[in-house]
Amino acid sequence: RMDQALDDYRRVMQISPELADTYFRMGEIFLRRDQVDEAIEAYQVCGAKNPKYPRVRLRLGDAFYRKGMLEMALRYYQGAAADDDKSVEARMRIANTEHALGHPCESQESLEAARDLESDTARRETILDLLKKVEPDCRKKGKAAPDGGRPATKR
């Protein structure tokens, strides 16, 4: 079924190559098939055709994360958060990536931002549980500030 969808999208691209949505949807199929390089290329074309295309930065981040390119993934997630200052999803991905990079205080900061934005009670509880797991690691790093565990800022 996905092969047929790819063929359909390729036909649409021949007719209307300017459609960013076609490239995004192809990226989704490629990512589901674990064809990460192809997904990245499709998402990048989508972003070039429409830099404000919803979710393209998140999905590029996801693809780079799968490749193990965490710093690159983080940049895309941060871009997604900058594009949408209400995106809980972007902040959760930033927190996960910072944690994977060994940056517990930055992870905590992103989780706190996600917590502050999340309105769904069950998801908020999940975020609070994650914060409880990350806070001790941040304290171990010696960066916790006395104001509730926020990382100290350098001046």
Tab-separated table of C-alpha atoms in Angstrom:
chain	number	residue	atom	x	y	z
A	1	ARG	CA	0.000	0.000	0.000
A	2	MET	CA	2.840	2.409	0.786
A	3	ASP	CA	4.478	1.619	-2.540
A	4	GLN	CA	1.275	2.644	-4.295
A	5	ALA	CA	1.115	5.849	-2.250
A	6	LEU	CA	4.716	6.680	-3.187
A	7	ASP	CA	3.936	6.097	-6.837
A	8	ASP	CA	0.888	8.378	-6.543
A	9	TYR	CA	2.956	11.128	-4.885
A	10	ARG	CA	5.631	10.840	-7.550
A	11	ARG	CA	2.962	11.369	-10.221
A	12	VAL	CA	1.667	14.438	-8.353
A	13	MET	CA	5.236	15.789	-8.178
A	14	GLN	CA	5.550	15.498	-11.943
A	15	ILE	CA	2.354	17.490	-12.403
A	16	SER	CA	2.812	20.007	-9.551
A	17	PRO	CA	6.395	19.943	-8.244
A	18	GLU	CA	5.788	23.108	-6.200
A	19	LEU	CA	3.492	21.334	-3.703
A	20	ALA	CA	5.301	21.105	-0.377
A	21	ASP	CA	2.630	18.785	1.008
A	22	THR	CA	3.531	16.049	-1.461
A	23	TYR	CA	7.147	16.053	-0.281
A	24	PHE	CA	6.073	16.040	3.364
A	25	ARG	CA	3.800	13.039	2.817
A	26	MET	CA	6.558	11.220	0.955
A	27	GLY	CA	8.858	11.932	3.898
A	28	GLU	CA	6.273	10.387	6.219
A	29	ILE	CA	6.168	7.214	4.135
A	30	PHE	CA	9.939	7.008	3.899
A	31	LEU	CA	10.306	7.495	7.664
A	32	ARG	CA	7.721	4.762	8.373
A	33	ARG	CA	9.697	2.468	6.076
A	34	ASP	CA	12.899	3.399	7.928
A	35	GLN	CA	14.334	4.974	4.775
A	36	VAL	CA	15.711	7.817	6.836
A	37	ASP	CA	17.957	9.449	4.234
A	38	GLU	CA	15.106	9.571	1.729
A	39	ALA	CA	12.801	10.979	4.412
A	40	ILE	CA	15.301	13.721	5.237
A	41	GLU	CA	15.609	14.655	1.585
A	42	ALA	CA	11.820	14.795	1.139
A	43	TYR	CA	11.347	16.874	4.307
A	44	GLN	CA	14.135	19.253	3.280
A	45	VAL	CA	12.526	19.810	-0.129
A	46	CYS	CA	9.202	20.413	1.629
A	47	GLY	CA	10.856	22.980	3.903
A	48	ALA	CA	12.563	24.673	0.968
A	49	LYS	CA	9.262	24.986	-0.871
A	50	ASN	CA	7.411	26.211	2.223
A	51	PRO	CA	9.650	27.129	5.207
A	52	LYS	CA	6.580	27.514	7.447
A	53	TYR	CA	5.112	24.119	6.571
A	54	PRO	CA	3.633	22.732	9.811
A	55	ARG	CA	5.647	19.988	11.505
A	56	VAL	CA	8.431	19.820	8.901
A	57	ARG	CA	11.092	20.822	11.454
A	58	LEU	CA	9.766	18.308	13.979
A	59	ARG	CA	9.875	15.526	11.428
A	60	LEU	CA	13.371	16.510	10.255
A	61	GLY	CA	14.404	16.354	13.901
A	62	ASP	CA	12.835	12.916	14.219
A	63	ALA	CA	14.680	11.680	11.146
A	64	PHE	CA	18.048	13.005	12.315
A	65	TYR	CA	17.394	11.552	15.782
A	66	ARG	CA	16.845	8.131	14.186
A	67	LYS	CA	20.168	8.512	12.372
A	68	GLY	CA	21.849	9.186	15.707
A	69	MET	CA	22.632	12.779	14.733
A	70	LEU	CA	21.352	14.197	18.010
A	71	GLU	CA	22.842	17.694	17.734
A	72	MET	CA	21.225	18.136	14.327
A	73	ALA	CA	17.929	16.763	15.642
A	74	LEU	CA	18.110	19.199	18.545
A	75	ARG	CA	18.556	22.156	16.171
A	76	TYR	CA	15.446	21.179	14.243
A	77	TYR	CA	13.421	20.660	17.422
A	78	GLN	CA	14.541	24.065	18.679
A	79	GLY	CA	13.498	25.560	15.345
A	80	ALA	CA	10.090	23.909	15.692
A	81	ALA	CA	9.737	25.368	19.192
A	82	ALA	CA	10.690	28.808	17.880
A	83	ASP	CA	8.120	28.484	15.083
A	84	ASP	CA	5.381	27.550	17.558
A	85	ASP	CA	5.907	28.913	21.048
A	86	LYS	CA	2.954	26.817	22.296
A	87	SER	CA	4.255	23.459	21.027
A	88	VAL	CA	4.445	20.976	23.880
A	89	GLU	CA	5.533	18.334	21.384
A	90	ALA	CA	8.645	20.304	20.358
A	91	ARG	CA	9.644	20.892	23.982
A	92	MET	CA	9.204	17.211	24.817
A	93	ARG	CA	11.454	16.249	21.919
A	94	ILE	CA	14.020	18.844	23.004
A	95	ALA	CA	13.930	17.398	26.530
A	96	ASN	CA	14.380	13.849	25.230
A	97	THR	CA	17.273	14.846	22.992
A	98	GLU	CA	19.008	16.891	25.695
A	99	HIS	CA	18.683	13.891	28.012
A	100	ALA	CA	20.156	11.584	25.361
A	101	LEU	CA	23.035	14.056	24.953
A	102	GLY	CA	23.725	13.905	28.697
A	103	HIS	CA	22.354	17.373	29.478
A	104	PRO	CA	19.910	16.735	32.345
A	105	CYS	CA	19.487	20.384	33.339
A	106	GLU	CA	18.604	21.445	29.798
A	107	SER	CA	16.237	18.476	29.628
A	108	GLN	CA	14.631	19.600	32.891
A	109	GLU	CA	14.224	23.131	31.573
A	110	SER	CA	12.423	21.878	28.452
A	111	LEU	CA	10.204	19.580	30.505
A	112	GLU	CA	9.276	22.522	32.721
A	113	ALA	CA	8.342	24.547	29.638
A	114	ALA	CA	6.259	21.635	28.336
A	115	ARG	CA	4.575	21.289	31.722
A	116	ASP	CA	3.689	24.968	31.746
A	117	LEU	CA	2.142	24.704	28.267
A	118	GLU	CA	0.316	21.385	28.644
A	119	SER	CA	-3.387	21.620	29.445
A	120	ASP	CA	-4.296	17.909	29.284
A	121	THR	CA	-4.182	16.524	32.821
A	122	ALA	CA	-2.967	13.024	31.930
A	123	ARG	CA	-0.157	14.310	29.706
A	124	ARG	CA	0.771	16.871	32.344
A	125	GLU	CA	1.092	14.045	34.892
A	126	THR	CA	3.406	12.199	32.508
A	127	ILE	CA	5.563	15.313	32.212
A	128	LEU	CA	5.651	15.677	36.011
A	129	ASP	CA	6.794	12.039	36.298
A	130	LEU	CA	9.581	12.704	33.787
A	131	LEU	CA	10.630	15.800	35.739
A	132	LYS	CA	10.950	13.695	38.894
A	133	LYS	CA	13.326	11.370	37.049
A	134	VAL	CA	15.474	14.159	35.588
A	135	GLU	CA	15.754	16.473	38.627
A	136	PRO	CA	18.227	14.280	40.581
A	137	ASP	CA	20.559	14.077	37.561
A	138	CYS	CA	20.510	17.840	37.245
A	139	ARG	CA	21.245	18.264	40.962
A	140	LYS	CA	24.178	15.833	40.611
A	141	LYS	CA	25.625	18.095	37.937
A	142	GLY	CA	25.583	20.862	40.556
A	143	LYS	CA	23.646	23.243	38.351
A	144	ALA	CA	20.346	23.337	40.177
A	145	ALA	CA	19.392	26.755	41.420
A	146	PRO	CA	17.668	27.217	44.781
A	147	ASP	CA	14.541	28.539	42.991
A	148	GLY	CA	12.898	25.182	42.367
A	149	GLY	CA	15.622	23.370	40.505
A	150	ARG	CA	16.063	25.574	37.451
A	151	PRO	CA	19.570	25.427	36.034
A	152	ALA	CA	21.840	28.223	37.103
A	153	THR	CA	22.637	30.709	34.369
A	154	LYS	CA	26.150	31.889	33.679
A	155	ARG	CA	26.713	35.612	33.646
